[in-house]
Tab-separated table of C-alpha atoms in Angstrom:
chain	number	residue	atom	x	y	z
A	264	MET	CA	-5.568	-41.797	109.732
A	265	HIS	CA	-3.351	-44.688	108.465
A	266	LEU	CA	-6.106	-47.089	109.380
A	267	ALA	CA	-8.566	-45.156	107.160
A	268	SER	CA	-6.062	-44.999	104.216
A	269	LEU	CA	-5.361	-48.980	104.423
A	270	LEU	CA	-9.209	-49.221	104.405
A	271	ILE	CA	-9.378	-47.641	101.274
A	272	VAL	CA	-6.787	-49.316	99.677
A	273	LEU	CA	-8.208	-52.817	100.844
A	274	LEU	CA	-11.824	-51.637	99.638
A	275	GLY	CA	-9.878	-50.494	96.253
A	276	LEU	CA	-8.364	-54.057	95.613
A	277	LEU	CA	-11.579	-55.591	96.651
A	278	THR	CA	-13.474	-53.765	94.134
A	279	SER	CA	-11.013	-54.605	91.219
A	280	LEU	CA	-11.065	-57.982	92.308
A	281	THR	CA	-14.943	-58.262	92.286
A	282	ALA	CA	-15.523	-55.674	89.190
A	283	ARG	CA	-15.542	-57.000	85.390
A	284	ALA	CA	-14.748	-55.621	82.440
A	285	ALA	CA	-17.529	-54.469	80.452
A	286	GLY	CA	-18.243	-56.660	77.545
A	287	GLU	CA	-16.296	-56.630	74.197
A	288	PRO	CA	-13.509	-53.886	73.896
A	289	ILE	CA	-14.797	-51.244	71.963
A	290	GLY	CA	-11.456	-49.621	70.678
A	291	TYR	CA	-7.819	-50.546	71.244
A	292	VAL	CA	-4.715	-47.930	72.090
A	293	LYS	CA	-2.784	-47.308	68.919
A	294	THR	CA	-0.185	-44.634	70.483
A	295	ALA	CA	1.095	-43.963	73.919
A	296	SER	CA	4.082	-42.048	75.409
A	297	GLY	CA	4.927	-41.064	79.007
A	298	GLU	CA	2.628	-41.602	81.731
A	299	ALA	CA	-0.639	-42.756	80.232
A	300	PHE	CA	-2.852	-45.529	81.378
A	301	VAL	CA	-6.131	-46.931	80.645
A	302	VAL	CA	-8.434	-47.553	83.805
A	303	THR	CA	-10.992	-50.142	83.453
A	304	ALA	CA	-12.740	-51.015	86.259
A	305	GLN	CA	-10.724	-49.811	89.002
A	306	ALA	CA	-7.961	-51.589	87.368
A	307	SER	CA	-4.896	-49.296	85.693
A	308	THR	CA	-3.057	-50.647	82.908
A	309	PRO	CA	-0.115	-48.794	81.360
A	310	ALA	CA	-0.870	-47.525	77.808
A	311	GLN	CA	0.811	-49.326	74.888
A	312	PRO	CA	-0.469	-50.233	71.460
A	313	GLY	CA	-2.867	-53.064	71.566
A	314	VAL	CA	-4.310	-52.361	75.237
A	315	PRO	CA	-8.026	-52.626	75.124
A	316	VAL	CA	-10.653	-49.874	75.567
A	317	TYR	CA	-14.004	-50.916	77.210
A	318	LEU	CA	-17.197	-48.778	77.774
A	319	GLY	CA	-16.480	-47.267	81.105
A	320	SER	CA	-12.642	-46.909	80.414
A	321	ARG	CA	-10.741	-43.962	81.398
A	322	LEU	CA	-7.928	-42.801	79.567
A	323	LYS	CA	-5.282	-40.929	81.863
A	324	THR	CA	-2.046	-38.970	80.915
A	325	GLY	CA	0.357	-37.362	83.394
A	326	PRO	CA	2.367	-34.275	82.926
A	327	GLN	CA	4.615	-35.568	79.748
A	328	GLY	CA	1.790	-38.188	78.588
A	329	SER	CA	-0.401	-38.533	75.636
A	330	ILE	CA	-2.543	-41.495	74.213
A	331	GLY	CA	-4.041	-42.158	71.149
A	332	VAL	CA	-7.354	-44.709	70.637
A	333	THR	CA	-9.138	-45.790	67.796
A	334	PHE	CA	-12.567	-47.291	68.321
A	335	LYS	CA	-14.518	-49.853	66.352
A	336	ASP	CA	-16.469	-47.309	64.467
A	337	GLU	CA	-13.339	-45.606	63.171
A	338	THR	CA	-13.518	-42.675	65.705
A	339	VAL	CA	-10.028	-41.556	66.478
A	340	VAL	CA	-9.275	-39.707	69.985
A	341	ALA	CA	-5.889	-38.492	71.405
A	342	CYS	CA	-5.250	-36.693	74.601
A	343	GLY	CA	-2.252	-34.875	75.235
A	344	PRO	CA	-0.797	-34.147	78.955
A	345	ASP	CA	-2.715	-33.904	82.266
A	346	THR	CA	-6.086	-35.205	80.546
A	347	GLU	CA	-8.743	-37.543	81.817
A	348	LEU	CA	-11.351	-38.762	79.290
A	349	THR	CA	-14.087	-41.251	80.160
A	350	ILE	CA	-16.262	-43.375	77.617
A	351	ASP	CA	-19.516	-43.227	79.261
A	352	GLU	CA	-21.607	-44.436	76.094
A	353	TYR	CA	-20.637	-46.611	73.419
A	354	LEU	CA	-23.404	-48.553	71.156
A	355	TYR	CA	-22.119	-49.543	67.600
A	356	GLN	CA	-24.727	-52.253	65.699
A	357	PRO	CA	-25.272	-50.137	62.631
A	358	SER	CA	-27.398	-52.832	61.066
A	359	GLN	CA	-29.849	-52.622	63.977
A	360	GLY	CA	-29.373	-48.973	64.190
A	361	ASN	CA	-28.030	-49.007	67.748
A	362	LEU	CA	-25.636	-46.127	67.830
A	363	ALA	CA	-24.262	-43.662	70.595
A	364	LEU	CA	-20.810	-42.397	71.346
A	365	VAL	CA	-20.744	-40.235	74.656
A	366	THR	CA	-17.217	-39.094	76.178
A	367	ASN	CA	-16.403	-36.927	79.358
A	368	LEU	CA	-13.429	-34.650	78.954
A	369	LEU	CA	-12.843	-34.007	82.684
A	370	ARG	CA	-9.478	-32.238	82.276
A	371	GLY	CA	-6.731	-31.659	79.502
A	372	SER	CA	-6.568	-31.622	76.016
A	373	LEU	CA	-8.568	-33.881	73.225
A	374	ASN	CA	-8.087	-34.350	69.390
A	375	TYR	CA	-11.097	-36.032	67.971
A	376	VAL	CA	-12.029	-37.156	64.364
A	377	SER	CA	-15.467	-38.698	64.386
A	378	GLY	CA	-16.144	-41.973	62.574
A	379	VAL	CA	-19.271	-43.995	61.657
A	380	ILE	CA	-21.234	-43.350	64.551
A	381	ALA	CA	-21.240	-39.666	63.787
A	382	LYS	CA	-21.992	-40.307	60.102
A	383	LEU	CA	-24.980	-42.144	60.676
A	384	LYS	CA	-26.624	-40.713	63.801
A	385	PRO	CA	-24.693	-37.338	64.595
A	386	ASP	CA	-27.320	-36.821	67.191
A	387	ALA	CA	-25.959	-39.833	69.243
A	388	VAL	CA	-22.376	-38.023	69.586
A	389	SER	CA	-21.238	-35.776	72.086
A	390	VAL	CA	-18.445	-34.647	74.223
A	391	LYS	CA	-19.162	-33.533	77.693
A	392	THR	CA	-17.046	-31.463	79.706
A	393	PRO	CA	-17.428	-29.595	83.197
A	394	THR	CA	-18.789	-26.446	81.500
A	395	GLY	CA	-20.562	-27.474	78.598
A	396	THR	CA	-21.019	-30.281	75.960
A	397	ILE	CA	-19.967	-30.481	72.357
A	398	GLY	CA	-22.147	-31.812	69.576
A	399	ILE	CA	-20.650	-33.339	66.683
A	400	ARG	CA	-21.605	-33.201	63.077
A	401	GLY	CA	-19.072	-35.616	61.614
A	402	THR	CA	-15.872	-33.474	61.644
A	403	HIS	CA	-12.441	-33.037	63.278
A	404	PHE	CA	-11.978	-30.868	66.471
A	405	VAL	CA	-9.890	-30.185	69.407
A	406	ALA	CA	-11.059	-29.423	72.811
A	407	ARG	CA	-9.342	-28.177	75.993
A	408	VAL	CA	-10.418	-28.333	79.752
A	409	GLU	CA	-8.362	-26.471	81.939
A	410	PRO	CA	-8.379	-27.184	85.685
A	411	GLU	CA	-10.134	-24.367	87.667
A	412	ALA	CA	-7.680	-21.979	89.177
A	413	LYS	CA	-6.963	-23.055	92.870
A	414	PRO	CA	-7.784	-20.165	95.327
B	218	MET	CA	-24.693	15.793	97.446
B	219	ILE	CA	-21.264	14.316	98.404
B	220	GLN	CA	-22.509	10.929	98.655
B	221	ARG	CA	-23.999	10.849	94.876
B	222	LYS	CA	-20.593	12.055	93.692
B	223	LEU	CA	-18.656	9.169	95.459
B	224	ILE	CA	-21.406	6.540	93.958
B	225	LEU	CA	-20.037	7.183	90.235
B	226	PRO	CA	-16.663	6.663	90.841
B	227	ALA	CA	-16.905	3.814	92.889
B	228	ALA	CA	-19.325	2.010	90.233
B	229	LEU	CA	-16.822	2.858	87.719
B	230	VAL	CA	-13.842	1.175	89.696
B	231	ILE	CA	-16.048	-1.919	90.349
B	232	LEU	CA	-16.817	-2.002	86.274
B	233	LEU	CA	-13.233	-1.839	85.353
B	234	GLY	CA	-12.161	-4.000	87.773
B	235	ALA	CA	-14.491	-6.600	86.432
B	236	CYS	CA	-12.904	-6.109	82.870
B	237	ALA	CA	-9.567	-6.306	84.340
B	238	SER	CA	-10.051	-9.453	86.382
B	239	PRO	CA	-7.928	-12.548	85.162
B	240	PRO	CA	-9.523	-14.418	82.325
B	241	LYS	CA	-11.413	-17.588	82.929
B	242	PRO	CA	-9.978	-21.014	82.804
B	243	ASP	CA	-8.936	-21.344	78.939
B	244	SER	CA	-11.420	-23.836	78.197
B	245	TYR	CA	-12.661	-24.053	74.595
B	246	ALA	CA	-13.513	-25.984	71.561
B	247	ALA	CA	-12.124	-25.278	68.152
B	248	LEU	CA	-12.872	-26.803	64.743
B	249	LEU	CA	-10.007	-28.059	62.184
B	250	GLU	CA	-10.136	-29.149	58.838
B	251	ASN	CA	-11.138	-32.982	58.167
B	252	PRO	CA	-8.452	-35.352	57.000
B	253	ASP	CA	-10.122	-34.980	53.611
B	254	GLY	CA	-9.619	-31.570	53.478
B	255	SER	CA	-13.362	-30.559	54.322
B	256	THR	CA	-14.791	-28.953	57.378
B	257	GLY	CA	-17.765	-29.855	59.484
B	258	ARG	CA	-19.409	-28.174	62.533
B	259	ILE	CA	-19.654	-28.618	65.988
B	260	VAL	CA	-22.108	-27.089	68.492
B	261	VAL	CA	-21.034	-26.065	72.278
B	262	ARG	CA	-24.056	-26.072	74.484
B	263	GLY	CA	-22.982	-24.315	78.052
B	264	SER	CA	-24.952	-22.737	80.648
B	265	LYS	CA	-24.063	-19.385	79.170
B	266	GLY	CA	-25.359	-20.217	75.835
B	267	GLU	CA	-25.006	-22.167	72.465
B	268	GLN	CA	-22.534	-21.567	69.650
B	269	LEU	CA	-22.110	-23.078	66.531
B	270	ILE	CA	-18.368	-23.630	65.338
B	271	ASP	CA	-18.247	-23.889	61.336
B	272	GLN	CA	-14.905	-22.522	60.103
B	273	ALA	CA	-11.777	-24.301	60.444
B	274	ARG	CA	-9.327	-22.997	63.185
B	275	SER	CA	-12.002	-21.036	64.830
B	276	GLY	CA	-13.038	-21.831	68.579
B	277	ALA	CA	-15.741	-21.064	71.107
B	278	PRO	CA	-15.426	-21.408	75.028
B	279	LEU	CA	-17.002	-24.459	76.218
B	280	ASP	CA	-19.600	-22.613	78.584
B	281	GLY	CA	-21.164	-21.031	75.254
B	282	SER	CA	-20.316	-17.681	76.577
B	283	GLN	CA	-18.824	-16.406	73.478
B	284	PRO	CA	-19.624	-16.618	69.665
B	285	ALA	CA	-16.728	-18.501	67.586
B	286	ALA	CA	-13.701	-16.532	66.802
B	287	PRO	CA	-10.347	-17.254	64.877
B	288	VAL	CA	-7.673	-19.285	66.978
B	289	SER	CA	-4.353	-18.395	66.006
B	290	ALA	CA	-1.885	-21.360	65.015
B	291	GLU	CA	0.495	-20.592	67.678
B	292	LYS	CA	-1.954	-20.955	70.381
B	293	LEU	CA	-3.775	-24.474	68.864
B	294	GLN	CA	-0.212	-25.731	68.538
B	295	ARG	CA	0.661	-24.697	72.390
B	296	ASP	CA	-2.790	-26.359	73.404
B	297	PHE	CA	-2.964	-29.120	71.212
B	298	GLY	CA	0.626	-29.871	69.625
B	299	ALA	CA	0.892	-33.173	72.028
B	300	ALA	CA	-2.601	-34.262	71.190
B	301	LEU	CA	-2.319	-33.794	67.833
B	302	ALA	CA	0.971	-35.680	67.735
B	303	ALA	CA	-0.259	-38.554	69.545
B	304	ARG	CA	-3.073	-39.228	66.869
B	305	PRO	CA	-3.042	-42.656	65.537
B	306	PRO	CA	-3.250	-43.461	61.828
B	307	LEU	CA	-6.612	-42.927	60.358
B	308	PRO	CA	-8.489	-46.136	59.719
B	309	GLU	CA	-8.523	-47.667	56.411
B	310	ARG	CA	-11.927	-49.312	54.888
B	311	PHE	CA	-11.688	-51.870	52.059
B	312	LEU	CA	-14.718	-53.249	50.075
B	313	LEU	CA	-14.237	-56.731	48.496
B	314	TYR	CA	-16.768	-58.126	45.858
B	315	PHE	CA	-17.911	-61.739	44.911
B	316	ASP	CA	-19.194	-63.638	41.940
B	317	SER	CA	-23.056	-64.427	42.518
B	318	GLY	CA	-24.033	-67.040	45.431
B	319	GLY	CA	-20.514	-67.982	46.478
B	320	VAL	CA	-17.464	-67.030	48.245
B	321	VAL	CA	-15.275	-66.397	44.931
B	322	LEU	CA	-13.982	-62.819	44.683
B	323	THR	CA	-13.921	-60.925	41.843
B	324	ALA	CA	-10.817	-60.537	40.020
B	325	GLU	CA	-10.688	-56.627	40.966
B	326	SER	CA	-11.067	-57.387	44.203
B	327	ALA	CA	-8.765	-60.447	44.598
B	328	ALA	CA	-5.823	-58.116	43.270
B	329	LEU	CA	-6.574	-55.724	46.585
B	330	LEU	CA	-5.469	-58.091	48.887
B	331	PRO	CA	-1.665	-57.138	49.020
B	332	LYS	CA	-2.869	-53.586	49.552
B	333	ILE	CA	-4.965	-54.792	52.727
B	334	ILE	CA	-2.093	-57.050	54.023
B	335	ASP	CA	0.229	-53.682	53.844
B	336	SER	CA	-2.116	-51.562	55.580
B	337	VAL	CA	-2.390	-54.030	58.444
B	338	THR	CA	1.187	-54.555	58.593
B	339	ARG	CA	1.930	-50.619	58.847
B	340	ARG	CA	0.018	-49.984	62.069
B	341	PRO	CA	0.742	-50.452	65.710
B	342	GLY	CA	-1.520	-52.451	67.820
B	343	VAL	CA	-3.943	-52.862	64.785
B	344	ASP	CA	-7.524	-54.244	64.920
B	345	VAL	CA	-9.297	-55.548	61.738
B	346	SER	CA	-13.179	-56.294	61.513
B	347	ILE	CA	-14.313	-58.193	58.437
B	348	ILE	CA	-18.095	-58.002	57.733
B	349	GLY	CA	-19.955	-59.984	55.451
B	350	HIS	CA	-22.809	-58.832	53.251
B	351	THR	CA	-25.112	-60.309	50.596
B	352	ASP	CA	-27.531	-58.938	47.891
B	353	THR	CA	-31.513	-59.850	48.747
B	354	LEU	CA	-31.475	-62.576	46.253
B	355	GLY	CA	-32.659	-65.791	48.333
B	356	LYS	CA	-34.151	-66.100	51.861
B	357	ALA	CA	-32.771	-64.005	54.870
B	358	GLU	CA	-31.407	-66.699	56.922
B	359	ALA	CA	-29.778	-68.307	54.514
B	360	ASN	CA	-27.966	-64.943	53.380
B	361	ALA	CA	-27.023	-64.408	56.890
B	362	ILE	CA	-25.359	-67.610	56.713
B	363	LEU	CA	-23.463	-66.994	53.145
B	364	ALA	CA	-22.243	-63.443	54.504
B	365	LEU	CA	-20.683	-65.020	57.389
B	366	LYS	CA	-19.003	-67.576	55.036
B	367	ARG	CA	-17.814	-64.721	52.855
B	368	ALA	CA	-16.324	-63.011	55.959
B	369	GLN	CA	-14.525	-65.984	57.040
B	370	ALA	CA	-13.245	-67.111	53.564
B	371	ILE	CA	-11.548	-63.523	53.167
B	372	ALA	CA	-10.159	-63.908	56.911
B	373	ASP	CA	-8.719	-67.300	56.101
B	374	LEU	CA	-7.384	-65.750	52.801
B	375	LEU	CA	-5.797	-62.718	54.418
B	376	LYS	CA	-4.496	-64.952	57.258
B	377	GLU	CA	-2.755	-67.150	54.311
B	378	LYS	CA	-1.229	-64.203	53.232
B	379	GLY	CA	0.214	-63.242	56.375
B	380	LEU	CA	-2.262	-61.209	58.264
B	381	ARG	CA	-1.592	-60.529	61.978
B	382	ALA	CA	-3.790	-58.448	64.334
B	383	ALA	CA	-3.726	-57.911	68.012
B	384	ALA	CA	-7.607	-58.347	67.256
B	385	LEU	CA	-9.669	-59.840	64.505
B	386	SER	CA	-13.618	-59.749	64.067
B	387	ILE	CA	-15.532	-61.646	61.670
B	388	GLU	CA	-19.364	-60.545	61.312
B	389	SER	CA	-22.281	-61.190	59.321
B	390	HIS	CA	-24.755	-58.598	58.272
B	391	GLY	CA	-26.518	-60.680	56.176
B	392	GLU	CA	-28.761	-58.842	53.631
B	393	SER	CA	-29.798	-56.196	56.580
B	394	ASN	CA	-27.160	-53.886	55.624
B	395	LEU	CA	-27.472	-52.991	51.984
B	396	LEU	CA	-24.889	-50.697	50.214
B	397	VAL	CA	-27.309	-50.068	47.439
B	398	ARG	CA	-31.092	-50.013	48.432
B	399	THR	CA	-32.946	-52.828	46.505
B	400	PRO	CA	-36.272	-54.607	47.032
B	401	ASP	CA	-36.277	-58.108	48.053
B	402	GLU	CA	-35.165	-60.843	45.733
B	403	THR	CA	-32.876	-58.276	43.656
B	404	PRO	CA	-29.375	-59.519	42.541
B	405	GLU	CA	-27.037	-56.465	43.003
B	406	PRO	CA	-23.373	-57.004	42.491
B	407	ARG	CA	-22.569	-54.079	44.889
B	408	ASN	CA	-24.230	-55.479	47.833
B	409	ARG	CA	-22.228	-58.802	47.646
B	410	ARG	CA	-19.471	-57.505	49.591
B	411	VAL	CA	-17.045	-57.765	52.532
B	412	GLU	CA	-16.154	-54.610	54.131
B	413	ILE	CA	-12.932	-54.481	55.911
B	414	SER	CA	-12.025	-52.137	58.385
B	415	ILE	CA	-8.666	-51.554	59.500
B	416	ARG	CA	-7.708	-49.552	62.582
């Protein structure tokens, strides 16, 4: 049992050493309080204004935490406590028409103000959740995913 | 006969039981007014259906099982108070215009520079994009270079005036991203611009 967990820790370390951040930052942390982290390529960084967010990053907060991020296309997202949000797709090349923003709200609460991508190509913007998908037509909304009750 | 009499009450008990069972996990989306006062639309698509939400402070379950219904201010505050409080300041965008052919700002645009510095200074962890554009007069390749020169000139000017950003990107869209659509070889002052996005 101990050996197994040690192995997992070692594997985790190895992956974080070999994994690379996915290209250029797509946004930056602007607000943070309590336990709030940006997890990129298995490496967890305590959130504070200026911390970069990449394609594939995960925003994660604890019971008292919150985090706010603004993306390059001016999309603004904020998460309340006990929240996990991953950024699964991000494409922002307006002059080539390459646009996409797909996030995944695994649990917790989200406040979302859509930006330029939703304005130019609404069909390319969505928020996935465990039970359904939210399609966005240029707007301000909130979403909440409550963890399944434990039996 | 006895059996038949028993079936109905049993069915009733099951039905009532289903109605009284604890509510499903409270996972939902709700629409809010846009920062500019307008209201947009969202669509929730789940395994149990698809629901359009087009009224502010109205919400629907994420599985799409029920149509949109009003959500009380108290519930929104309870569920989203922390997320709403954590929302970063909304980004601001400025457009600066140039005299034809060069990197000299129009007088009106030059007067905007202090406002830009002020907006940058007020934001935590601020990042800024400066994107140069031209009109369609001249060759596309030459315009790509001119647009970059414009963006760089503005970046230098802002740095001189005290711009400090966690990240600054300087880009050129040349003549490929017109604000006002025109045919090729058309001088258009509104297309000779630099866009500054402050986030």
